[in-house]
Amino acid sequence: MGAVLVVLSVVAFVLALGAVYVAGRSLIVIGPAQVGLVTKRVSKRHNSSDTPIAFAGEAGYQADLLMPGVRFKLWPSYTVARYPWVQVPAGEIGVVIAQIGAPLPTGAKSAIHRPEFGNFTDLHAFLSHGGQKGVQRPVLPPGTLIPVHPVAFLVITASRAYGLPIDRHMLMRGPLSPESFGLVPNQLRVTVIAPQGDQDLVGIVTTLDGPPLPPADIAGRIGGFADIEALEQNPAVGDSELIETLLGAKNELHNNYQDFQAFLDGGGRIGLQHDPLLYGAYLLNPFLVRVEAAQMLVVNQGEVAVIKSYVGLPTLDTSGPEFKFGSIVQPGHRGIWREALRTGKYPLNPRIYAAEKVPTFILTLNWADASSVAHNLDAQLSPIEGKSREGFIFTIDLQVQIHVPDTKAPKVISMVGSMQNLVNEVLQAAVGNHFRNTLQGLEAVRFIETRDEVQAAAMEAISRYLAAYEVETRGVYIQDVTFPEELVGVLTRREIANQEKATYEQQKDAQTIRIDLEKARGTADMQAALAQAQVSVDINIAKANARKAEADGEARFVELTGAAEGSRRRAIGLGEAAATEALGLARAKGYEAQIRSLGSGPTAAVAIANAVSEGKITVVPEVLVTGSGGAFEGLAASLMRSLNGGHAANGGGEPNNPEPAAQLRKAVRRATRTE
């Protein structure tokens, strides 16, 4: 009996101990940020669905979770595993992967989403409204803290993964992480589009789920380009409005790809998307949306952007039949837009719109070793080498200025492809060949002497050539010419001679200026003396004028008195002359009477005797004159000499009374002729 009691006591103790143990195992404490996953081990019901979660008391993972607190689940019929609440840190997103629900349709890569799904905390709502297995399209935003069923849904964040994978092989590879699902942590962060330094960026979007693109399309745009086609029917709509419509992204229809279900419902397709993302932060599902940063199209002042469109309506050329260099189309069509984009920033997808920037300012291109600072279009240009007629090789540094009108830019790009092609393929050949041909037709010295003419001819030729490409030529300038050494020597000597000549001319001018300077300096130094001399001149002029006035008075007086005296003497002289003339005439008549009565000889003798008696004739001659006529003729000759050249008694002067002597000479000559 005692042994039985001992056995019963032991059994009771064991049962009590077992009951305590079972009770201890059946009481579950769930933490504040935890949920309890209940697993039922024994059940009469059989789970006939393909879901791993039991909703009707079947064995397996139970649909209802144990919330925080002390809970009782009879062990060992039930086991409880604790799992943390899903928490999405700031700056991260949570991607949800459903392990329950209907299978995905063929070709689908993500599960359909309905508003009834909420934040995936209600399994019954999820399944009853057609939830599907696989990647869920919406993501959990930063700051999310929710109790998610760890078997129904796996949640992946950048820092950790939540849930219990049904695939045991995944658990065998280690703890869950983003890499377990083929992602990297950065893909599970908030996508931020922001400037980087001085670069403006846009986000180029590629979607990974949806219907395929239509044939020949390389990018998807919700609704295609039907809106552009409708606008074209209105004649009042211009190119600018069409461009604005193309730039006006349709991202608001799907909240910038954050509502991927709305994207698909609106007609979104898989692949490259037409509309990029602008500045901002976006919650994008990395399984469905990939974003690549690209530079925004920035058109600065002084340039335009010619757009080459690879998407849009079919090409419809608007350039006219005379244009043979490609298609110029209206914005919204494939081809080169006829309207260039001007100063501004444009969120164009660079994968489907290629922008060729065309400078509209005066573009300076240097055919030299140095390139322009404002651009690098002339980086491949080098000095032009040419050969003159005599064979001298010249190296010419050239500068050409061109201008592309903004309205002509699309045609220019259609003809040459790019501004770099315009410079390298068009200008380089035209300019180089022109100068080489010009040099070959000129002598070296002739080229140097007619450099301006060569430059003007080049300007005309290049302008005419570029006009065919809708490009204006604003200037052609020969910057520098490298001459051959032989020619340089000749030119140097010539220039030295010219410079020496100019120097001599300058020295001559300097000496002339120096003379003028010295003269001016001397004049300045003598200003006092000159002033004094001027005063003296003025004084002397005044004195001279006074003396002149006095002399004029005296002269007037003398003139008046002289005139009176002259009148008096004239009267006296006239009287004496009349008396003398009367006396001479009387004597002449007496001589003539004597000659008639006595003859010429005796008359001459009487005249001589009278002259001798008056003492006017020397009797003894100084020279004895003889002749064949005898003594009388000698005496007569002596008398004639005395009358012609003899001296008067006063010592050699004229006779005191020349008139009688003259009359006597006449009488003697007549007597002599008579003889």
XYZ file of C-alpha atoms in Angstrom:
675
model
C 0.000 0.000 0.000
C 2.772 2.337 0.887
C 4.565 1.520 -2.300
C 1.445 2.344 -4.256
C 1.151 5.638 -2.504
C 4.746 6.429 -3.306
C 4.183 5.599 -6.921
C 1.036 7.659 -6.995
C 2.845 10.514 -5.328
C 5.626 10.341 -7.851
C 3.146 10.238 -10.712
C 1.242 13.156 -9.311
C 4.452 15.077 -8.855
C 5.499 14.269 -12.371
C 2.095 15.262 -13.684
C 2.159 18.431 -11.679
C 5.633 19.134 -12.833
C 4.573 18.426 -16.425
C 1.545 20.632 -16.051
C 3.769 23.407 -14.766
C 6.178 22.851 -17.624
C 3.333 22.802 -20.196
C 1.820 25.869 -18.629
C 5.190 27.563 -18.707
C 5.689 26.677 -22.334
C 2.161 27.731 -23.199
C 2.514 31.242 -21.793
C 4.111 33.455 -24.440
C 5.363 36.973 -23.802
C 5.311 39.114 -26.965
C 7.469 42.235 -26.851
C 6.220 45.753 -27.683
C 7.619 45.684 -31.219
C 7.076 42.018 -31.883
C 4.467 39.681 -33.287
C 4.016 36.002 -32.539
C 3.816 33.585 -35.438
C 1.657 30.650 -34.308
C 2.267 27.217 -35.766
C -0.352 24.525 -35.157
C 1.107 21.053 -35.039
C -1.980 18.868 -34.708
C -5.239 19.293 -36.523
C -7.949 17.104 -37.944
C -8.433 19.504 -40.862
C -6.472 19.290 -44.040
C -5.213 22.418 -45.864
C -6.230 21.889 -49.472
C -5.136 25.338 -50.730
C -1.748 26.179 -52.179
C -1.081 28.746 -49.511
C 1.271 27.928 -46.626
C -0.948 29.736 -44.123
C -3.946 28.098 -42.434
C -7.038 30.206 -42.173
C -9.504 27.593 -40.839
C -7.619 25.916 -38.021
C -5.581 23.589 -40.199
C -2.155 22.579 -39.142
C 0.633 24.882 -40.129
C 1.311 28.572 -39.932
C -1.707 30.335 -38.596
C -3.048 33.470 -40.244
C -3.613 35.318 -36.975
C -0.595 36.788 -35.284
C -0.108 37.258 -31.579
C 0.174 40.936 -30.748
C 2.371 42.367 -27.979
C 1.580 41.122 -24.456
C 1.333 37.807 -22.534
C -0.437 35.225 -24.637
C -1.397 31.592 -24.014
C -1.012 28.929 -26.634
C -1.136 25.374 -25.407
C 2.108 23.686 -25.907
C 2.928 21.445 -27.687
C -0.142 21.753 -29.917
C 1.039 25.224 -30.799
C 4.413 26.784 -31.080
C 5.022 30.506 -31.222
C 7.980 32.252 -32.878
C 8.623 35.901 -32.241
C 9.364 38.268 -35.151
C 10.016 42.022 -35.090
C 7.652 44.532 -36.560
C 8.689 45.790 -39.955
C 10.425 49.132 -39.545
C 11.620 51.186 -42.503
C 14.334 53.679 -41.475
C 14.483 57.220 -42.799
C 15.895 57.453 -46.287
C 15.001 53.859 -47.078
C 12.070 52.074 -48.626
C 10.550 48.690 -47.933
C 9.881 46.324 -50.816
C 7.161 43.767 -50.116
C 7.237 40.267 -51.575
C 4.100 38.185 -51.055
C 4.434 34.450 -50.445
C 0.688 33.936 -50.542
C -2.008 34.724 -53.042
C -2.812 33.879 -56.624
C 0.023 33.132 -59.024
C 1.207 35.891 -61.352
C -0.047 35.942 -64.944
C 2.344 34.759 -67.583
C 4.852 37.450 -68.382
C 3.993 39.568 -65.360
C 6.838 40.541 -63.062
C 4.875 42.136 -60.271
C 1.589 41.570 -58.534
C -1.507 43.621 -59.061
C -2.286 46.123 -56.342
C -5.604 47.359 -55.036
C -6.351 49.973 -52.415
C -7.980 47.321 -50.210
C -4.598 45.768 -49.599
C -3.726 48.637 -47.335
C -0.249 48.275 -45.950
C -0.281 44.467 -46.118
C -1.281 43.902 -42.503
C -4.647 42.287 -43.257
C -4.179 38.881 -44.872
C -7.887 38.260 -45.303
C -8.346 41.528 -47.234
C -5.309 40.759 -49.334
C -6.507 37.356 -50.404
C -10.175 38.206 -50.724
C -9.459 41.074 -53.152
C -7.236 39.063 -55.433
C -3.791 39.535 -54.001
C -1.042 37.804 -55.936
C 2.249 36.273 -55.074
C 5.477 37.976 -55.882
C 6.801 41.523 -55.792
C 4.180 44.007 -54.758
C 4.099 47.223 -56.776
C 3.890 49.808 -54.007
C 6.687 50.185 -51.488
C 6.614 50.985 -47.800
C 7.679 54.571 -47.205
C 10.388 55.665 -44.751
C 9.242 55.599 -41.133
C 6.852 52.709 -41.580
C 6.373 50.547 -38.456
C 3.777 47.785 -38.956
C 3.153 44.200 -37.841
C 3.489 42.220 -41.041
C 2.878 38.494 -41.151
C 6.405 37.051 -41.522
C 5.288 34.107 -43.664
C 2.775 35.925 -45.839
C 5.110 38.782 -46.737
C 8.845 39.342 -46.901
C 9.942 42.943 -46.521
C 13.359 44.131 -47.714
C 14.990 47.381 -46.657
C 18.495 48.667 -47.235
C 19.602 47.749 -43.737
C 17.841 44.382 -43.225
C 15.178 41.940 -44.419
C 12.049 40.829 -42.525
C 10.050 37.596 -42.723
C 10.431 33.865 -42.985
C 11.127 32.590 -46.498
C 9.277 29.477 -47.472
C 12.255 28.514 -49.590
C 14.549 26.865 -47.076
C 17.508 27.066 -49.420
C 17.422 30.846 -49.016
C 17.749 30.443 -45.258
C 20.588 28.019 -45.693
C 22.593 30.701 -47.500
C 22.607 32.839 -44.399
C 20.571 35.652 -42.878
C 18.250 37.492 -45.173
C 19.673 40.639 -46.812
C 19.070 42.730 -49.949
C 21.703 40.660 -51.707
C 19.555 37.560 -51.069
C 17.088 39.026 -53.573
C 19.596 40.258 -56.124
C 19.611 43.859 -54.898
C 22.198 46.160 -53.402
C 21.407 48.400 -50.450
C 21.517 51.612 -52.503
C 18.624 50.384 -54.617
C 16.471 50.288 -51.492
C 17.006 53.927 -50.649
C 14.904 56.904 -51.595
C 15.780 57.990 -55.151
C 16.922 61.604 -55.105
C 17.352 63.723 -58.223
C 19.360 66.841 -57.400
C 22.050 68.994 -59.022
C 25.602 67.795 -58.717
C 27.926 70.746 -58.503
C 27.087 73.032 -61.374
C 25.408 70.254 -63.377
C 21.640 70.092 -63.714
C 20.375 66.529 -63.817
C 17.255 64.599 -64.740
C 16.372 60.987 -64.047
C 16.079 58.732 -67.095
C 13.491 56.067 -66.252
C 13.374 52.497 -67.469
C 10.451 50.364 -66.358
C 10.823 46.618 -65.930
C 7.212 45.546 -66.117
C 4.276 46.168 -68.395
C 3.162 45.423 -71.947
C 5.814 45.608 -74.646
C 6.361 48.764 -76.704
C 4.730 49.118 -80.123
C 6.878 48.193 -83.109
C 9.539 50.754 -84.085
C 9.175 52.600 -80.773
C 12.234 52.874 -78.576
C 10.543 54.638 -75.651
C 7.131 54.623 -74.108
C 4.883 57.634 -73.609
C 1.483 57.264 -72.019
C -1.067 57.777 -74.730
C 1.640 57.872 -77.364
C 1.654 61.089 -79.386
C -2.052 61.309 -79.994
C -2.188 64.632 -78.152
C 0.414 66.101 -80.535
C -1.495 64.832 -83.521
C -4.679 66.464 -82.210
C -2.911 69.803 -81.709
C -1.616 69.753 -85.266
C -5.188 69.884 -86.515
C -5.478 73.398 -85.087
C -3.756 75.910 -87.432
C -3.416 78.391 -84.575
C -1.068 76.075 -82.665
C 2.558 76.870 -83.333
C 5.771 74.954 -82.866
C 6.380 76.468 -79.431
C 3.120 75.059 -78.084
C 3.918 71.657 -79.500
C 7.284 71.708 -77.757
C 5.678 72.736 -74.463
C 3.274 69.824 -74.746
C 6.137 67.414 -75.314
C 8.032 68.841 -72.364
C 4.973 68.804 -70.120
C 5.607 65.374 -68.630
C 2.723 63.021 -68.009
C 4.334 61.938 -64.771
C 1.439 63.379 -62.763
C -0.716 60.534 -64.081
C 1.222 57.999 -62.009
C 2.841 60.190 -59.371
C 6.242 60.037 -61.057
C 6.251 56.226 -61.352
C 5.671 55.882 -57.591
C 2.176 54.536 -58.262
C 3.218 51.811 -60.622
C -0.277 50.382 -60.760
C -1.577 53.733 -62.052
C 1.267 53.730 -64.573
C 0.151 50.400 -65.975
C -3.531 51.275 -65.800
C -2.845 54.467 -67.797
C -1.217 52.532 -70.623
C 2.377 52.503 -69.462
C 4.678 50.051 -71.141
C 7.886 48.308 -70.317
C 11.181 49.827 -71.359
C 12.696 53.282 -71.724
C 10.281 56.053 -70.827
C 9.780 59.332 -72.654
C 9.295 61.473 -69.550
C 12.249 61.844 -67.157
C 12.162 62.660 -63.467
C 12.897 66.195 -62.325
C 14.433 67.380 -59.058
C 12.942 65.638 -56.037
C 12.865 62.495 -53.890
C 10.976 59.453 -55.141
C 9.883 56.124 -53.650
C 10.526 53.802 -56.540
C 10.337 50.038 -56.499
C 13.777 48.806 -57.621
C 12.215 45.631 -59.021
C 10.045 47.731 -61.343
C 11.768 51.056 -61.973
C 15.414 51.839 -62.660
C 16.645 55.428 -62.763
C 19.805 56.753 -64.345
C 20.971 60.322 -63.808
C 21.695 62.340 -66.928
C 22.483 65.956 -67.660
C 19.592 68.245 -68.320
C 19.662 70.117 -71.604
C 20.850 73.631 -70.781
C 20.884 76.164 -73.614
C 22.958 79.197 -72.716
C 22.744 82.706 -74.040
C 24.343 82.962 -77.458
C 23.429 79.493 -78.654
C 20.474 77.361 -79.712
C 19.883 73.627 -79.543
C 18.821 71.787 -82.676
C 16.813 68.708 -81.674
C 17.102 65.377 -83.440
C 14.084 63.333 -82.390
C 14.177 59.531 -82.487
C 10.587 59.139 -81.295
C 7.274 60.651 -82.233
C 4.906 60.654 -85.141
C 6.162 59.452 -88.536
C 8.575 61.741 -90.367
C 6.845 64.429 -92.406
C 9.348 66.677 -94.178
C 8.546 70.400 -94.165
C 11.760 71.716 -95.757
C 10.454 71.803 -99.320
C 11.562 70.024 -102.491
C 14.602 72.283 -103.031
C 16.243 71.134 -99.797
C 18.147 67.898 -100.403
C 19.951 67.411 -97.105
C 17.542 65.445 -94.928
C 14.198 66.019 -93.304
C 13.155 69.080 -91.338
C 10.031 68.190 -89.365
C 7.501 69.766 -87.085
C 8.086 69.134 -83.340
C 6.521 65.835 -82.341
C 7.725 63.964 -85.438
C 10.844 61.911 -85.999
C 13.635 63.918 -87.544
C 15.246 67.319 -87.040
C 12.851 69.809 -85.523
C 12.435 72.939 -87.592
C 12.233 75.005 -84.405
C 15.432 75.194 -82.372
C 15.365 75.501 -78.594
C 16.561 78.839 -77.298
C 17.961 79.971 -73.953
C 16.603 77.849 -71.116
C 16.685 74.473 -69.368
C 14.782 71.583 -70.911
C 14.009 68.182 -69.283
C 14.471 66.185 -72.457
C 15.412 62.545 -72.366
C 18.892 62.486 -73.972
C 18.392 58.840 -74.940
C 15.623 59.728 -77.384
C 16.341 63.399 -78.156
C 19.811 64.357 -79.321
C 20.571 68.044 -78.962
C 23.178 69.666 -81.185
C 24.168 73.032 -79.779
C 24.855 75.715 -82.347
C 26.574 78.952 -81.294
C 24.685 81.974 -82.580
C 27.323 84.497 -81.520
C 30.190 85.477 -83.800
C 32.283 82.325 -83.854
C 36.028 82.875 -84.169
C 38.071 80.004 -85.620
C 41.860 80.034 -85.537
C 44.034 78.220 -88.030
C 46.934 78.386 -85.601
C 48.719 76.406 -82.917
C 46.568 78.052 -80.224
C 42.858 77.258 -79.893
C 40.018 79.582 -79.011
C 39.111 80.051 -75.368
C 35.336 80.241 -75.820
C 35.068 76.859 -77.582
C 37.157 73.961 -78.856
C 35.759 73.714 -82.371
C 39.123 74.765 -83.827
C 41.188 72.360 -81.728
C 42.073 70.318 -84.821
C 42.865 73.295 -87.040
C 46.504 74.063 -87.752
C 48.361 76.831 -89.620
C 47.925 76.749 -93.397
C 50.977 75.812 -95.446
C 51.229 77.031 -99.028
C 53.834 77.396 -101.744
C 54.405 80.565 -103.766
C 55.045 80.662 -107.512
C 58.815 80.599 -106.959
C 58.591 77.679 -104.558
C 58.822 79.521 -101.230
C 56.832 77.732 -98.511
C 54.650 79.960 -96.349
C 52.957 79.182 -93.043
C 49.896 81.339 -92.456
C 48.062 81.845 -89.166
C 44.490 82.640 -90.117
C 41.381 83.737 -88.271
C 37.877 83.308 -89.706
C 34.723 84.642 -88.086
C 31.407 82.998 -88.967
C 27.823 83.327 -87.778
C 24.975 80.832 -87.885
C 21.542 82.527 -87.659
C 19.302 80.865 -85.084
C 16.516 80.408 -87.615
C 18.914 78.650 -90.013
C 20.498 76.371 -87.411
C 18.264 73.308 -88.128
C 19.145 73.394 -91.832
C 22.837 73.838 -91.076
C 22.821 70.790 -88.811
C 20.797 68.829 -91.360
C 23.454 69.568 -93.990
C 26.633 69.029 -91.963
C 25.506 66.983 -88.950
C 27.253 69.034 -86.284
C 29.208 72.246 -85.799
C 32.382 70.213 -85.477
C 31.723 68.727 -88.925
C 31.098 72.207 -90.296
C 34.537 73.281 -89.145
C 36.514 70.124 -89.893
C 34.825 68.940 -93.072
C 33.632 72.137 -94.731
C 35.616 75.138 -93.547
C 38.995 73.483 -93.207
C 39.005 72.269 -96.801
C 37.557 75.457 -98.277
C 39.835 77.877 -96.451
C 42.994 75.810 -96.827
C 42.543 75.188 -100.560
C 41.704 78.820 -101.268
C 44.908 80.109 -99.711
C 47.047 77.400 -101.268
C 45.666 78.223 -104.711
C 46.162 81.934 -104.121
C 49.772 81.488 -103.055
C 50.607 79.348 -106.052
C 49.559 82.168 -108.372
C 51.597 84.889 -106.652
C 55.240 85.665 -106.189
C 56.346 85.744 -102.583
C 57.024 89.469 -102.497
C 53.800 90.139 -104.361
C 51.869 88.243 -101.706
C 53.491 90.289 -98.989
C 52.823 93.570 -100.737
C 49.186 92.711 -101.563
C 48.297 91.061 -98.275
C 45.191 93.232 -97.846
C 44.004 92.361 -101.344
C 44.537 88.641 -100.714
C 42.600 88.940 -97.465
C 39.713 90.754 -99.162
C 39.585 88.156 -101.947
C 39.538 85.365 -99.361
C 36.681 87.064 -97.556
C 34.639 87.195 -100.745
C 35.390 83.605 -101.770
C 34.723 82.070 -98.356
C 31.529 84.107 -97.902
C 30.222 82.834 -101.219
C 31.149 79.258 -100.339
C 29.574 79.249 -96.866
C 26.402 80.935 -98.079
C 25.457 77.600 -99.639
C 25.465 76.147 -96.102
C 23.293 78.942 -94.663
C 26.348 80.279 -92.777
C 27.377 83.931 -92.733
C 31.028 84.954 -92.959
C 31.827 87.975 -90.800
C 35.564 88.245 -91.302
C 38.716 86.632 -92.698
C 41.968 87.872 -91.186
C 45.555 86.910 -91.899
C 47.077 86.959 -88.417
C 50.689 86.017 -89.027
C 52.828 84.749 -91.885
C 55.986 82.713 -91.372
C 58.314 83.421 -94.300
C 61.209 81.288 -95.591
C 64.590 82.186 -94.135
C 65.956 83.251 -97.528
C 63.073 85.636 -98.044
C 63.254 86.862 -94.487
C 66.873 87.925 -95.030
C 65.993 89.972 -98.099
C 62.997 91.545 -96.453
C 64.955 92.238 -93.288
C 67.686 94.091 -95.140
C 65.101 96.039 -97.086
C 63.257 96.946 -93.944
C 66.462 97.974 -92.187
C 67.189 100.301 -95.084
C 63.689 101.721 -94.895
C 64.014 102.143 -91.173
C 67.365 103.889 -91.536
C 65.820 106.169 -94.115
C 62.964 106.878 -91.781
C 65.445 107.443 -88.969
C 67.351 109.964 -91.051
C 64.119 111.695 -91.903
C 63.251 111.772 -88.253
C 66.658 113.147 -87.374
C 66.269 115.789 -90.049
C 62.872 116.721 -88.680
C 64.347 116.758 -85.198
C 67.097 119.164 -86.281
C 64.542 121.361 -87.994
C 62.492 121.379 -84.856
C 65.646 122.079 -82.873
C 66.380 125.092 -85.090
C 62.865 126.343 -84.564
C 63.291 125.699 -80.863
C 66.537 127.609 -80.688
C 65.001 130.411 -82.695
C 62.040 130.507 -80.384
C 64.331 130.312 -77.374
C 66.458 133.184 -78.712
C 63.337 135.158 -79.456
C 62.134 134.525 -75.957
C 65.484 135.502 -74.495
C 65.511 138.763 -76.512
C 61.955 139.732 -75.696
C 63.119 142.528 -73.380
C 65.562 143.904 -75.939
C 62.996 143.507 -78.682
C 60.484 145.379 -76.618
C 63.021 148.140 -75.916
C 64.005 148.209 -79.584
C 60.381 148.406 -80.568
C 59.918 151.347 -78.229
C 63.060 152.969 -79.712
C 61.711 152.332 -83.200
C 58.468 153.953 -82.260
C 60.340 156.922 -80.761
C 62.602 157.265 -83.817
C 59.608 156.997 -86.112
C 57.988 159.747 -84.166
C 61.176 161.853 -84.325
C 61.568 161.090 -88.030
C 57.995 162.091 -88.619
C 58.698 165.301 -86.721
C 61.838 165.955 -88.720
C 60.018 165.099 -91.894
C 57.309 167.516 -91.032
C 59.963 170.151 -90.261
C 61.866 169.331 -93.478
C 58.638 169.421 -95.432
C 58.072 172.872 -94.056
C 61.581 174.019 -94.860
C 61.361 172.432 -98.303
C 58.126 174.241 -98.894
C 59.746 177.449 -97.799
C 62.816 176.837 -99.958
C 60.594 175.807 -102.828
C 58.614 178.963 -102.566
C 61.692 181.223 -102.121
C 63.573 179.259 -104.814
C 60.707 179.625 -107.200
C 60.735 183.334 -106.584
C 64.496 183.592 -106.977
C 64.375 181.399 -110.072
C 61.747 183.589 -111.593
C 63.911 186.636 -110.858
C 67.049 185.075 -112.318
C 65.178 183.724 -115.303
C 64.028 187.176 -116.091
C 67.546 188.549 -115.718
C 69.039 185.714 -117.808
C 66.470 186.142 -120.522
C 67.332 189.793 -120.671
C 71.074 189.187 -120.796
C 70.639 186.441 -123.380
C 68.594 188.731 -125.557
C 71.269 191.410 -125.251
C 74.074 188.932 -125.988
C 72.170 187.495 -128.914
C 71.621 190.964 -130.289
C 75.325 191.804 -129.806
C 76.433 188.574 -131.508
C 74.102 189.046 -134.370
C 75.438 192.569 -134.785
C 79.002 191.346 -134.740
C 78.239 188.562 -137.151
C 76.687 190.990 -139.500
C 79.792 193.212 -139.086
C 82.083 190.239 -139.841
C 80.076 189.411 -142.872
C 80.268 193.039 -144.017
C 84.024 193.025 -143.372
C 84.415 189.820 -145.342
C 82.480 191.263 -148.198
C 84.555 194.428 -148.119
C 87.998 193.145 -147.065
C 87.902 189.486 -147.807
C 88.098 186.543 -145.425
C 91.794 186.739 -144.706
C 91.984 190.410 -143.625
C 88.781 189.934 -141.661
C 90.371 187.045 -139.762
C 93.455 189.127 -139.129
C 91.384 191.964 -137.760
C 89.538 189.488 -135.511
C 92.755 188.010 -134.197
C 94.198 191.477 -133.604
C 91.111 192.340 -131.599
C 91.384 189.160 -129.596
C 95.047 189.720 -128.894
C 94.401 193.280 -127.907
C 91.742 192.074 -125.470
C 94.277 189.615 -124.026
C 92.186 186.520 -124.751
C 94.698 184.764 -127.025
C 98.387 183.994 -126.398
C 100.461 185.466 -129.193
C 103.431 183.055 -128.988
C 102.137 179.529 -129.533
C 103.219 176.685 -127.334
C 103.608 174.560 -130.438
C 104.805 175.901 -133.685
C 102.515 174.888 -136.453
C 103.774 175.130 -140.010
C 102.301 174.150 -143.240
C 102.295 174.691 -146.874
C 100.094 177.728 -146.421
C 102.761 179.856 -144.844
C 102.984 181.745 -141.574
C 99.471 183.012 -141.724
C 98.054 179.560 -141.921
C 100.191 178.519 -138.924
C 98.976 181.460 -136.946
C 95.414 180.579 -137.865
C 95.953 177.001 -136.755
C 97.333 178.180 -133.426
C 94.370 180.439 -133.053
C 91.939 177.512 -133.762
C 93.709 175.359 -131.203
C 93.352 178.058 -128.642
C 89.745 178.436 -129.528
C 89.062 174.675 -129.458
C 91.126 173.331 -126.614
C 93.120 176.106 -125.075
C 92.829 177.198 -121.535
C 91.582 180.537 -120.452
C 93.614 182.855 -118.435
C 91.901 181.573 -115.317
C 93.848 178.283 -115.367
C 92.130 175.780 -117.652
C 88.446 176.567 -117.296
C 85.982 177.325 -120.084
C 86.325 180.745 -121.741
C 84.717 183.466 -119.697
C 82.519 184.350 -122.607
C 82.171 181.331 -124.834
C 79.622 182.812 -127.200
C 82.047 185.241 -128.969
C 84.624 182.516 -129.209
C 82.118 180.288 -130.841
C 81.113 182.963 -133.232
C 84.778 183.630 -133.960
C 85.382 179.957 -134.695
C 82.513 179.927 -137.134
C 83.910 183.007 -138.859
C 87.393 181.531 -139.096
C 86.026 178.271 -140.539
C 84.063 180.192 -143.151
C 87.148 182.258 -143.984
C 89.249 179.176 -144.287
C 86.712 177.549 -146.596
C 86.675 180.719 -148.700
C 90.420 180.565 -149.056
